Structures are given as C-alpha cells and as structure tokens.
PDB file of C-alpha atoms in Angstrom:
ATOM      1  CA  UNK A   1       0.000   0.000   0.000  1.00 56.00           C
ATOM      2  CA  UNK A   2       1.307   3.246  -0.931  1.00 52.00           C
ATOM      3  CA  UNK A   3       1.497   6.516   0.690  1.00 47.00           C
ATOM      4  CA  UNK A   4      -0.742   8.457  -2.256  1.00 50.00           C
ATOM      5  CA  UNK A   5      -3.386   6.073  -1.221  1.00 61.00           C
ATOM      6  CA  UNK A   6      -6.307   7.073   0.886  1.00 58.00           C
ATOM      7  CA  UNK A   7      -9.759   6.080   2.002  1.00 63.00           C
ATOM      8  CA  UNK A   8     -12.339   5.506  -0.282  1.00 65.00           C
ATOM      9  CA  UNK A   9     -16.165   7.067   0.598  1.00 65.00           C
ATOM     10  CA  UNK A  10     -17.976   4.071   2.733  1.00 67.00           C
ATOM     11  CA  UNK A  11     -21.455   3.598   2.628  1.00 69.00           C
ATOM     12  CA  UNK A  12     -22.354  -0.124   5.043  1.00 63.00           C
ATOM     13  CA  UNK A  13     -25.748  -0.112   3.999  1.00 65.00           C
ATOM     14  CA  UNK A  14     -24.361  -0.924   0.567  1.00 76.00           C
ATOM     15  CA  UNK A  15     -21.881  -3.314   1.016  1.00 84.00           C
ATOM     16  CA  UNK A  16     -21.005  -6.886   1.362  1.00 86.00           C
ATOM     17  CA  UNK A  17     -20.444  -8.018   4.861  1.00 88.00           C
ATOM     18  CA  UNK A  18     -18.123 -11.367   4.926  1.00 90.00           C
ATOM     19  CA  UNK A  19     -16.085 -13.180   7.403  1.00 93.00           C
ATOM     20  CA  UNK A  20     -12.577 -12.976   6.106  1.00 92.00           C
ATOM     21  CA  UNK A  21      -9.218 -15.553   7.520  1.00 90.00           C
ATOM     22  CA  UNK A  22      -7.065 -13.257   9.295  1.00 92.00           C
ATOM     23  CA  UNK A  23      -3.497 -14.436   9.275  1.00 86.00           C
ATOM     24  CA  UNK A  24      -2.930 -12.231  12.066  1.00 88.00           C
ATOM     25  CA  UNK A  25      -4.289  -9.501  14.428  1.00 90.00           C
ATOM     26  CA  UNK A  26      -4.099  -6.129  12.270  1.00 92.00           C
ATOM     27  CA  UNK A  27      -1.334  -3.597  13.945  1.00 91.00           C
ATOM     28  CA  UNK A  28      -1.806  -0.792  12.395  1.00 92.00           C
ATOM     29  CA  UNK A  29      -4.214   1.163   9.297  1.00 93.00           C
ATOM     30  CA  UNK A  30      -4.112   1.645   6.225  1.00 94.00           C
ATOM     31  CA  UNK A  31      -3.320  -2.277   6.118  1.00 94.00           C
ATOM     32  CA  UNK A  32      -3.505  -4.562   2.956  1.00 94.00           C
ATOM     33  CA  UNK A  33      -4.224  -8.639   3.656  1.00 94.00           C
ATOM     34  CA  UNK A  34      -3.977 -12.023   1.287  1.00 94.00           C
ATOM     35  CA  UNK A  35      -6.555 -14.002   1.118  1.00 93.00           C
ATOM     36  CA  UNK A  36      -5.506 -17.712  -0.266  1.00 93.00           C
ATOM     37  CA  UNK A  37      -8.170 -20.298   0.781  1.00 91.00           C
ATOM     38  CA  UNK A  38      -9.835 -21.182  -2.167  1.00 91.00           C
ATOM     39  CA  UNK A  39     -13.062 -21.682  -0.764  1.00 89.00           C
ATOM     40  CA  UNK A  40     -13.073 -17.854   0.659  1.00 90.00           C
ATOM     41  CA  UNK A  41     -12.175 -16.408  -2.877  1.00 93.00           C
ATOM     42  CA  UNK A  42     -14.850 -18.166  -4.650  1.00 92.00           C
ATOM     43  CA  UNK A  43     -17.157 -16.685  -2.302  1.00 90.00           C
ATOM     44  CA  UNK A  44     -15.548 -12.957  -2.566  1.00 92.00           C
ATOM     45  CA  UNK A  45     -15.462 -13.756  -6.621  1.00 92.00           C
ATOM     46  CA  UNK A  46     -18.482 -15.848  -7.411  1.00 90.00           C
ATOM     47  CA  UNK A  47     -20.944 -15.339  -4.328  1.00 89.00           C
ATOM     48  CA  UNK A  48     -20.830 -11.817  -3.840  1.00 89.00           C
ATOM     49  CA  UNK A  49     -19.253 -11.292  -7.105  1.00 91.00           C
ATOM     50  CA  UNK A  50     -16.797  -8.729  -6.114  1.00 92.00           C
ATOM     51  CA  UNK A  51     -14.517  -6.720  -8.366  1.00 93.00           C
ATOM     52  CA  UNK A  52     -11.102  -4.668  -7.901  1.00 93.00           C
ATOM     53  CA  UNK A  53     -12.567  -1.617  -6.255  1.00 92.00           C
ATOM     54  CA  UNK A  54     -15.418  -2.675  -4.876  1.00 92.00           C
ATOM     55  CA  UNK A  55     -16.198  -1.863  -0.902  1.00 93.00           C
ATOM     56  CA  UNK A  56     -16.556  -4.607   1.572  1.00 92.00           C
ATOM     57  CA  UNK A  57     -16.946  -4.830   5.287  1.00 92.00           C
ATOM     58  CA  UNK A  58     -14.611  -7.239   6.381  1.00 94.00           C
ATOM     59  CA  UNK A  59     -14.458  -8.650   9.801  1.00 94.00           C
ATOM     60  CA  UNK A  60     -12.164 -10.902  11.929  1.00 93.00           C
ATOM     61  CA  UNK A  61     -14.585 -13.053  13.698  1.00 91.00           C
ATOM     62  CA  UNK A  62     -11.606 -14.403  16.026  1.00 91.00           C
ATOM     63  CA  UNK A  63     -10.878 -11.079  17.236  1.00 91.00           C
ATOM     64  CA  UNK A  64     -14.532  -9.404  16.723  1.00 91.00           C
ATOM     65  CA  UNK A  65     -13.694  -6.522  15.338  1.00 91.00           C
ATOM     66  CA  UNK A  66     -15.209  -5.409  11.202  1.00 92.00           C
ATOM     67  CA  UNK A  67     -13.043  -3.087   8.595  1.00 94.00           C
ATOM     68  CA  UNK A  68     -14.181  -0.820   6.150  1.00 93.00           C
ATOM     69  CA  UNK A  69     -12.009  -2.198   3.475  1.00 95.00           C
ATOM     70  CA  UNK A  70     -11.829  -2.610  -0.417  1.00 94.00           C
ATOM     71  CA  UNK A  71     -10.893  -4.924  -3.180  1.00 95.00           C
ATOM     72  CA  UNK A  72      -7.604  -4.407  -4.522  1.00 95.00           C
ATOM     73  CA  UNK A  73      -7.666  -7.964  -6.820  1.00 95.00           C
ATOM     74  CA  UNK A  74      -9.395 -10.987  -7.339  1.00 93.00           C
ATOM     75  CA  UNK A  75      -7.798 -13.873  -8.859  1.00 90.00           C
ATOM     76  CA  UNK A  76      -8.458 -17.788  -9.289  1.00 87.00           C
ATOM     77  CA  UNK A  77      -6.567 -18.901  -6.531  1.00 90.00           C
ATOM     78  CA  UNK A  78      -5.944 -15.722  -4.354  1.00 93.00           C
ATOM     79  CA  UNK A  79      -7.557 -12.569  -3.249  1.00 94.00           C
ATOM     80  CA  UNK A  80      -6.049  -8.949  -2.035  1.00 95.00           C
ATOM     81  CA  UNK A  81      -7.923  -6.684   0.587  1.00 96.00           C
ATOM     82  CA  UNK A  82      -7.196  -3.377   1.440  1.00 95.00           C
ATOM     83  CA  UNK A  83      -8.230  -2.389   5.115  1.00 95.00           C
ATOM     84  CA  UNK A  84      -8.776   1.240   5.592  1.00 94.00           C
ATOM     85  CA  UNK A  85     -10.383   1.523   9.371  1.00 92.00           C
ATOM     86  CA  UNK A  86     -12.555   0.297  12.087  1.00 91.00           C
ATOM     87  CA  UNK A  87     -16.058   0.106  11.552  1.00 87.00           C
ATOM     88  CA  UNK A  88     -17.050   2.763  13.871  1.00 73.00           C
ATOM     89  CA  UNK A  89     -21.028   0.806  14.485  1.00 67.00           C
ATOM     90  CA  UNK A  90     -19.617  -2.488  15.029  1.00 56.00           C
ATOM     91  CA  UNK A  91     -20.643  -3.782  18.604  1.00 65.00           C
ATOM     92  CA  UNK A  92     -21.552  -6.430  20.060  1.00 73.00           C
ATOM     93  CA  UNK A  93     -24.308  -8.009  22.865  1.00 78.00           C
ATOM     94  CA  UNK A  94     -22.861  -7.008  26.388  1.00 83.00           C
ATOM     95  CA  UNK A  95     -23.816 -10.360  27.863  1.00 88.00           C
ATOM     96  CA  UNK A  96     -22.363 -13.650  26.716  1.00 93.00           C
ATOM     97  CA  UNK A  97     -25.479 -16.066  25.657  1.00 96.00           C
ATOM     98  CA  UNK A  98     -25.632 -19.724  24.981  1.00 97.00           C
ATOM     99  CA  UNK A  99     -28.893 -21.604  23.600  1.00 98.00           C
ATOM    100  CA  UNK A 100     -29.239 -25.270  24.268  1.00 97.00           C
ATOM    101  CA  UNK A 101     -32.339 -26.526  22.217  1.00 96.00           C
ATOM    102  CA  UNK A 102     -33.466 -30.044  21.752  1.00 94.00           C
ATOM    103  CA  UNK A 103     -33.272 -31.294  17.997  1.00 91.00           C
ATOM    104  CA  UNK A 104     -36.625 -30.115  16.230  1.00 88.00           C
ATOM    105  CA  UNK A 105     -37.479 -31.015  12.647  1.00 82.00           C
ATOM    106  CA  UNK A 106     -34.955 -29.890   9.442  1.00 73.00           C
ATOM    107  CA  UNK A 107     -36.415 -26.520   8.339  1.00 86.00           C
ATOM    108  CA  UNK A 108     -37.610 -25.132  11.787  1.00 91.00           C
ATOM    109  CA  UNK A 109     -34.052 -26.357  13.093  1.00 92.00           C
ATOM    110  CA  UNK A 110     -32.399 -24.107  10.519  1.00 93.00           C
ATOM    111  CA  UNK A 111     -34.476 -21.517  11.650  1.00 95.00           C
ATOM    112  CA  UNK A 112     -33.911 -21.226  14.739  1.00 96.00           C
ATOM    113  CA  UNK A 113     -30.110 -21.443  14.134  1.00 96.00           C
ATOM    114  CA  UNK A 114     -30.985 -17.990  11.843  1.00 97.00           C
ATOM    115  CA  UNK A 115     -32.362 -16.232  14.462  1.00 97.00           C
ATOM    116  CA  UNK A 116     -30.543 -17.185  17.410  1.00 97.00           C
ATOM    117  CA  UNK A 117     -27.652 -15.663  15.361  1.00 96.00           C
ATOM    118  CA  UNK A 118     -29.240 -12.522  14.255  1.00 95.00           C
ATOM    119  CA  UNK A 119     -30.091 -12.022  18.530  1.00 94.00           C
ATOM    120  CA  UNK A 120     -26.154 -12.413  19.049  1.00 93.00           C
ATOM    121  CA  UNK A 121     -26.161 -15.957  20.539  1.00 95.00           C
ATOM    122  CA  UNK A 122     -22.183 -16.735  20.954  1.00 95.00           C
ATOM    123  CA  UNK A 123     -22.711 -20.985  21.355  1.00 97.00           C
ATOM    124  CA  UNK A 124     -25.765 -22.812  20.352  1.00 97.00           C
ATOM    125  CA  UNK A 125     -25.864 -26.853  21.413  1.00 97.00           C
ATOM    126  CA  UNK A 126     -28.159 -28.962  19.840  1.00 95.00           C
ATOM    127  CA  UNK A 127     -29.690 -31.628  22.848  1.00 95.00           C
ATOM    128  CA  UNK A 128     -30.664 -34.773  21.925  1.00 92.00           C
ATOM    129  CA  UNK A 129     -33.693 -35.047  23.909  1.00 91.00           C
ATOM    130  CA  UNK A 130     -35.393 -38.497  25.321  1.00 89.00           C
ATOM    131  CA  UNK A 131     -38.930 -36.886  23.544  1.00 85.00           C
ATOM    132  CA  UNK A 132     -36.553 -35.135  20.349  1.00 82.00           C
ATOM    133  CA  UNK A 133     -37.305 -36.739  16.781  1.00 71.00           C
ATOM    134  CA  UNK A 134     -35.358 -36.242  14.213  1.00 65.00           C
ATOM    135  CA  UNK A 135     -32.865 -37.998  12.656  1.00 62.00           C
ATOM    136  CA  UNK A 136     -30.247 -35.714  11.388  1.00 64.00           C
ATOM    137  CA  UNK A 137     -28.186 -38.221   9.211  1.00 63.00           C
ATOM    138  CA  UNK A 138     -24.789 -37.615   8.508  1.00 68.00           C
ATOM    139  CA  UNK A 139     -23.641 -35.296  11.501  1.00 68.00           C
ATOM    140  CA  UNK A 140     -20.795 -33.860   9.663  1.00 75.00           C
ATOM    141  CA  UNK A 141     -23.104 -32.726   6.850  1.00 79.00           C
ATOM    142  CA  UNK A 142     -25.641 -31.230   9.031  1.00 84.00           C
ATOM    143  CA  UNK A 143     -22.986 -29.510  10.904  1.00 84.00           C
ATOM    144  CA  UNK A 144     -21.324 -27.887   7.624  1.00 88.00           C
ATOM    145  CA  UNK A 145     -25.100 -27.074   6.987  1.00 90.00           C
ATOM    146  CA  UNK A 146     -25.623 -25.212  10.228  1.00 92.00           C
ATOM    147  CA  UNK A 147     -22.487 -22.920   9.846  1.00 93.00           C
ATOM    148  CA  UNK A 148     -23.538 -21.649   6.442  1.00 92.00           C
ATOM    149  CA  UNK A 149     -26.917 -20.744   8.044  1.00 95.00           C
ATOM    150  CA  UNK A 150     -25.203 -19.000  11.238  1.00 95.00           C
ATOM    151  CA  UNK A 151     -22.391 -17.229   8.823  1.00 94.00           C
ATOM    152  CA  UNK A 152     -25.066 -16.435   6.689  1.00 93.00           C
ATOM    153  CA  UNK A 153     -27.172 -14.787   9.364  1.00 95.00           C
ATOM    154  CA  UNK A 154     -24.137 -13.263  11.583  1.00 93.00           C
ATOM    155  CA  UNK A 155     -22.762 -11.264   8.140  1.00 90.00           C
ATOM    156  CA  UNK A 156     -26.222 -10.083   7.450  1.00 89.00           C
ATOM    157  CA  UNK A 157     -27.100  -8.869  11.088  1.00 89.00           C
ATOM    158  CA  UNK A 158     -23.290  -7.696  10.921  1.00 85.00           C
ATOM    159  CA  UNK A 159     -22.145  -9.704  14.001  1.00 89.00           C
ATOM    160  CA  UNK A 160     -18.463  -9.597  14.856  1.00 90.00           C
ATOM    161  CA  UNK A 161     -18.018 -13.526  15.937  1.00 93.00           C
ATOM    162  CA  UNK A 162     -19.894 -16.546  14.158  1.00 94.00           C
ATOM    163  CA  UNK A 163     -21.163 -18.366  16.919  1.00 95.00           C
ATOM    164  CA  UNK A 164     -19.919 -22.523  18.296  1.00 95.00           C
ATOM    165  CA  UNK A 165     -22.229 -24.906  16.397  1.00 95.00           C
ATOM    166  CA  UNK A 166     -21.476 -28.247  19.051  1.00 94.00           C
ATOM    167  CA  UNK A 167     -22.664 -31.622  17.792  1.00 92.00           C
ATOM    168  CA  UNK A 168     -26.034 -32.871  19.137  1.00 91.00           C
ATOM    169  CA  UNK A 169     -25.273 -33.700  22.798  1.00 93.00           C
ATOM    170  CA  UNK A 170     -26.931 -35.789  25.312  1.00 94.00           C
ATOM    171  CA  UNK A 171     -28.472 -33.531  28.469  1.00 96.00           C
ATOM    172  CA  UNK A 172     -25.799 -34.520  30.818  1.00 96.00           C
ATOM    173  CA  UNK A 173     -23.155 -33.484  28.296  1.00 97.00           C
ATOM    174  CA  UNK A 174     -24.845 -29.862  28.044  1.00 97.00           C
ATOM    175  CA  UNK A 175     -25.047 -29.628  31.254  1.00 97.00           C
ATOM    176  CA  UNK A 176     -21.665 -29.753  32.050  1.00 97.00           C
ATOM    177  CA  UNK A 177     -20.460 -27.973  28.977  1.00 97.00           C
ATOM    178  CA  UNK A 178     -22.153 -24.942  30.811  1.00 97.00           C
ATOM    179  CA  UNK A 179     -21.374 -25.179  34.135  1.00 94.00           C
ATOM    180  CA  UNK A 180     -19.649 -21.977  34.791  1.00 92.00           C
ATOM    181  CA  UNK A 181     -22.535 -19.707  33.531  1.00 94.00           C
ATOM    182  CA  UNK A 182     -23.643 -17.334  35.784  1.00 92.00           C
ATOM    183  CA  UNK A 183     -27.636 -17.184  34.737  1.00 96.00           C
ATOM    184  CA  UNK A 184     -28.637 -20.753  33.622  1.00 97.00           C
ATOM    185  CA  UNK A 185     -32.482 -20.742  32.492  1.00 97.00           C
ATOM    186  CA  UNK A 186     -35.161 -23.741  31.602  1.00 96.00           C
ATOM    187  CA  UNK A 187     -38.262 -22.927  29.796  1.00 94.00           C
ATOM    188  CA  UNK A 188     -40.873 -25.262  31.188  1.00 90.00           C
ATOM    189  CA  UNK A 189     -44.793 -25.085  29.950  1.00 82.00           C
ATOM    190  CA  UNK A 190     -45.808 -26.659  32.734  1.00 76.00           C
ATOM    191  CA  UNK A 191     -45.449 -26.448  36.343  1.00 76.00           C
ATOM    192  CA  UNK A 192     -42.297 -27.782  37.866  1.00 77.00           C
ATOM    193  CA  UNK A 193     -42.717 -29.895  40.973  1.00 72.00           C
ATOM    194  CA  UNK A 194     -40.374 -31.455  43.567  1.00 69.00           C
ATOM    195  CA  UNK A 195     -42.896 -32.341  46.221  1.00 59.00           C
ATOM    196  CA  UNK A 196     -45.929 -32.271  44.410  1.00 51.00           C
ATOM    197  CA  UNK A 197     -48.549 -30.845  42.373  1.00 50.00           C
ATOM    198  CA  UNK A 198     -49.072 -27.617  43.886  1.00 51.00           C
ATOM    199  CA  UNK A 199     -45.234 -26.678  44.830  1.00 66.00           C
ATOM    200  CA  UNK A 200     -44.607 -24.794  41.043  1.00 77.00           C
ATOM    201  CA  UNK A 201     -40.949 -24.096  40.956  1.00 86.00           C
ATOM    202  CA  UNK A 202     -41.315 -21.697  38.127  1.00 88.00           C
ATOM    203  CA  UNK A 203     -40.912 -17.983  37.636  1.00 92.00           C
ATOM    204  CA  UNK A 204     -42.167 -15.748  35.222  1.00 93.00           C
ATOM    205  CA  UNK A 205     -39.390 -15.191  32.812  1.00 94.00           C
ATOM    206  CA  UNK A 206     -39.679 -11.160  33.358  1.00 92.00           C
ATOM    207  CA  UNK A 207     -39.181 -11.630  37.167  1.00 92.00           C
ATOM    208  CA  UNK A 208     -36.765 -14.273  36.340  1.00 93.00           C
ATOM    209  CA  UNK A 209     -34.170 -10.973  34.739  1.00 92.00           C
ATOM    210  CA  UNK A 210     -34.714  -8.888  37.170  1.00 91.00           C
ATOM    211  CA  UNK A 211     -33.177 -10.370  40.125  1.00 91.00           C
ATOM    212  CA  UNK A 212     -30.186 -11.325  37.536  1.00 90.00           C
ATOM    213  CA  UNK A 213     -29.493  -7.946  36.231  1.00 83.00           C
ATOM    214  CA  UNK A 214     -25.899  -8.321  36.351  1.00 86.00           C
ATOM    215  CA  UNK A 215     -25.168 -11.572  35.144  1.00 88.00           C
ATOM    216  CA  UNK A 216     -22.636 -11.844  32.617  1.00 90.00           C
ATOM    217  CA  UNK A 217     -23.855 -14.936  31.081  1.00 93.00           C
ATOM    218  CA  UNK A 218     -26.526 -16.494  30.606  1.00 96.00           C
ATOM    219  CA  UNK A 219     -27.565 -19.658  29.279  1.00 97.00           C
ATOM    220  CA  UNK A 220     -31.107 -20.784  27.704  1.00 97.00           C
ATOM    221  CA  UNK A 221     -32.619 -24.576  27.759  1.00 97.00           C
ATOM    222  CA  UNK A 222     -35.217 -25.156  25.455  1.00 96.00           C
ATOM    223  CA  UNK A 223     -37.057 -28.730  25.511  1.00 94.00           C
ATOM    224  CA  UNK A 224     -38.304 -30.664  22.507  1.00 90.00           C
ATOM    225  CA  UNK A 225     -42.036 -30.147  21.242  1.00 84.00           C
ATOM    226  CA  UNK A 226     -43.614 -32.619  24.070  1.00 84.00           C
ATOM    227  CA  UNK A 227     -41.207 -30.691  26.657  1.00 88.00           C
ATOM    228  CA  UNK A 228     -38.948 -32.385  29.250  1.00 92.00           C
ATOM    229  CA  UNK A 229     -39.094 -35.774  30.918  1.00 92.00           C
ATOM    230  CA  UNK A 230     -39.261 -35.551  34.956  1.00 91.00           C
ATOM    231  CA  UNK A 231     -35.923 -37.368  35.177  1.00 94.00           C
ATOM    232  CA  UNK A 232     -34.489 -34.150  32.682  1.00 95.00           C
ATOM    233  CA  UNK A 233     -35.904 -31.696  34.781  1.00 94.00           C
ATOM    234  CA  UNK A 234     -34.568 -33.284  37.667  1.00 93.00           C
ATOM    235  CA  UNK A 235     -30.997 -33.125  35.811  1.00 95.00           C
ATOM    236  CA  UNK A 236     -31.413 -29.272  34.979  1.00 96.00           C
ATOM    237  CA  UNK A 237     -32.589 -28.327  38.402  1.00 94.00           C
ATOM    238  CA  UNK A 238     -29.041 -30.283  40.373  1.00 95.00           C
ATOM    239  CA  UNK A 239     -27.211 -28.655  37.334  1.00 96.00           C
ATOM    240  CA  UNK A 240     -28.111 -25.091  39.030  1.00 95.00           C
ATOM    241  CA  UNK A 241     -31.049 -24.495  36.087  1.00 96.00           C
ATOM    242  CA  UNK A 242     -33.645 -21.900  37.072  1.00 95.00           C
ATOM    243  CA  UNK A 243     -36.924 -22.928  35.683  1.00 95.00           C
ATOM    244  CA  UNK A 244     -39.027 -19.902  33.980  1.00 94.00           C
ATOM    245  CA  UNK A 245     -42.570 -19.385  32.496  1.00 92.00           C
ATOM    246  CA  UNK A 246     -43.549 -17.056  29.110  1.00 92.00           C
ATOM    247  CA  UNK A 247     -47.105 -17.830  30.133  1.00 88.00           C
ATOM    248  CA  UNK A 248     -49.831 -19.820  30.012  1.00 85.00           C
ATOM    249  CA  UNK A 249     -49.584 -20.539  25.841  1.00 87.00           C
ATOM    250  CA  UNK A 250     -48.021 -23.559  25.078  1.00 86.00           C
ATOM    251  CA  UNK A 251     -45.124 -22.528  22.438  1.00 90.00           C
ATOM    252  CA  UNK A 252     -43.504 -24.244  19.499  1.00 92.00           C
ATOM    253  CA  UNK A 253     -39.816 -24.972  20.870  1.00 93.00           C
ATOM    254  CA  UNK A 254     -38.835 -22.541  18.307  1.00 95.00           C
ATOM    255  CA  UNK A 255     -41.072 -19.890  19.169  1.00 95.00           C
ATOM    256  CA  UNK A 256     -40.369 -20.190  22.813  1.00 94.00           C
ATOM    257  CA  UNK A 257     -36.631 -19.727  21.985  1.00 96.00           C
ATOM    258  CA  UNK A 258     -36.311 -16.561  20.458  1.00 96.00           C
ATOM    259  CA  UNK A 259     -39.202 -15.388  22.675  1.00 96.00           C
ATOM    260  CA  UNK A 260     -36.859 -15.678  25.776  1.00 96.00           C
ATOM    261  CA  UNK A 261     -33.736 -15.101  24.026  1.00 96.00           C
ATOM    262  CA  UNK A 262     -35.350 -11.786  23.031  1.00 94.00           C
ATOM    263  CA  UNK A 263     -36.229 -10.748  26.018  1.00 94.00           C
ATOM    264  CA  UNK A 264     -33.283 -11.499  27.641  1.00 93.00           C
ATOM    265  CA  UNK A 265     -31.396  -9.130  25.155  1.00 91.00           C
ATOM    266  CA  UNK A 266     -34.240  -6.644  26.163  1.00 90.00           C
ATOM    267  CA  UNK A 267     -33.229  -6.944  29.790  1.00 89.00           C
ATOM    268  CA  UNK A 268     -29.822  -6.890  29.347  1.00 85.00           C
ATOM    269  CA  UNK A 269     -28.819  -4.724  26.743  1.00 79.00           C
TER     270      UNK A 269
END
C-alpha cells in the first residue's frame, strides 16, 4: 500500500459483509491482507461477485472486530484486501449467551439457528432429547449445513463472531459444557414440581431478569415439542437451572426460543 493512497467514501448499507481468515491480528491502518483459501475467494469472486474496487466490510470473527475495506484484486486462486479503518457501528451483545435446544425437525431447526444468530447468541448446542425426533443423518453434513446458516445470518445482522455450532449432545453433556454460567435458564410449559402438584418451581421469565441484572452470562434450555421428561428436569434443576414461564400458551420450541432469548437481550442490553 502506498502513501498516495487514501480512504475511499464508505457507505455499510451498501456493502457486502463477509467473514474474512485473518493471518494475524491487524497492527496498524491503512493495512492490505492475502486471502488464499480457495473456498473464501470463490465466495468474494463468485458469491458476492466482487470486483477490484469494490467496498466490503470485512471482519475478523476471532478477534470481533469489522473493517471498512476494499478490493484491490481478485484472482483464481488468491484474493487482495485493502483495510482502511474500524467500523465505527460495530458492537456487540454485552452479555455472553448460549442456547441449548433439543433437535426439532430440518427446516424449523435451521431456523432457529438464523435467528438465534441474528439475537447475538455466541454458542448454540443442539440436545438430543429423550422426547426429540429427528434424525439428522450424517452429523458432519448437518454440521457444515448449520455454519452456512449461522455465517449467513451473523454477516447479514453484521455480528463480529460466528457463533460454536457443538454436535447434538446428550443432556448430561450440556449440562456440564455450561457449568460456569452465571444465569442458567429452563423454559418449562408446565409447572415444575419437587414435592408435588401444587409446589410450582417456576418464575415468570420477566421476574426471572430482574433479580439477575448483572449476570454476565446467561444460558437458555429449550425442551423438545412434548417438553422435558421428569428425570431431565430433575438433571437441569441439580445442574443449578432456574426454571421460567412465558405464560400460560403452550409454544412451538422454536417460538419459545427466540421469545426468551429476546427478552433477555431486552433486559440486558
């Protein structure tokens, strides 16, 4: 890069947002970056369909920050970026949130993997459910699968990370994966006993926030479509799970997931 060159007019409302390889972390601006994997160029050169000169938001998922930036040169095998400076609206949810949702069927899967993304969920963990259903076949397939919906969904809601995509896991497994949060939430429909019928352990999900308004992290359990097995609750509750109510409507696991993952970015951001 040369020291005649200078910034060109940015307008991110117009441009491409994509997740670029960063060799490294990026010292110092004006900066200029190689792009080699093949699979990245034919997305710059065939997806997007990007030119020498054209403007591009680029962004270094591993170290969440986005660039304005533009495209010096596309090639077959190789692509050059220019990086001009930091893209002054790129931020990011202030608390750290995880979904774990048992397996629902193909399409409404995918879709909840879109919007989780969109609300800024950093790990989503499929659970494998005693009441889930679906088979999802090749898990290595169906992973690859998943990714292009979150990277999809993260460059169009310009998010700075693209979020961990964990194979499906048994409860136990989820459970321990996250341990250390500090907010860890179960959506129940129905009322949560230990003792018996009338001793309701759950909370209204509203209430619920409130008396957690500092939490840094937060995790989400969402059951399958005929909700969770006594001996699962009884897992989540040791586990340190808080069980929570969005009211008296029985919800499609997918509708009950963004509606809590929604308003927990309500509470906390």
């Amino acid at each position: 890069m040369t020291a005649g060159e200078s910034s060109p007019a940015f307008d991110a409302m117009r441009v491409s947002r994509f997740f670029l390889p960063f060799p490294a972390p990026v010292d110092a601006l004006p900066a200029r970056i190689l792009v080699t994997q093949e699979d990245v160029v034919h997305k710059l050169a065939h997806v997007l369909r990007l030119r020498a000169g054209d403007p591009l938001l680029a962004i270094d998922g591993e170290r969440e920050v986005a660039y304005e930036a533009t495209v010096d040169a596309i090639g077959r095998d190789q692509a050059t970026i220019s990086l001009w400076r930091p893209y002054a609206r790129a931020v990011e949810t202030p608390i750290a949130l995880t979904l774990g949702a048992a397996l629902i069927k193909g399409q409404r899967w995918d879709w909840l993997l879109q919007k989780a993304t969109e609300l800024g969920c950093r790990r989503l963990l499929p659970i494998e459910s005693e009441r889930s259903i679906p088979h999802i076949g090749s898990p290595q397939k169906k992973r690859e699968r998943w990714e292009a919906v979150a990277r999809a969904a993260a460059e169009q809601s310009e998010g700075l990370f693209l979020p961990e995509i964990a194979p499906p896991m048994a409860l136990p497994v989820f459970c321990d994966a996250v341990r250390g949060a500090s907010l860890k939430i179960a959506l129940e429909a129905r009322a949560v006993s230990c003792e018996g019928p009338a001793d309701d352990l759950r909370e209204p999900l509203r209430l619920l926030l409130r008396k957690h308004a500092h939490a840094k992290s937060a995790v989400l359990a969402v059951g399958p479509e005929g909700g969770w097995t006594a001996q699962e609750l009884d897992s989540l509750r040791v586990s340190g799970f808080r069980f929570a109510s969005l009211g008296e409507r029985v919800l499609r696991s997918e509708t009950a997931a963004l509606t809590a993952l929604a308003a927990l970015i309500y509470e906390f951001c």
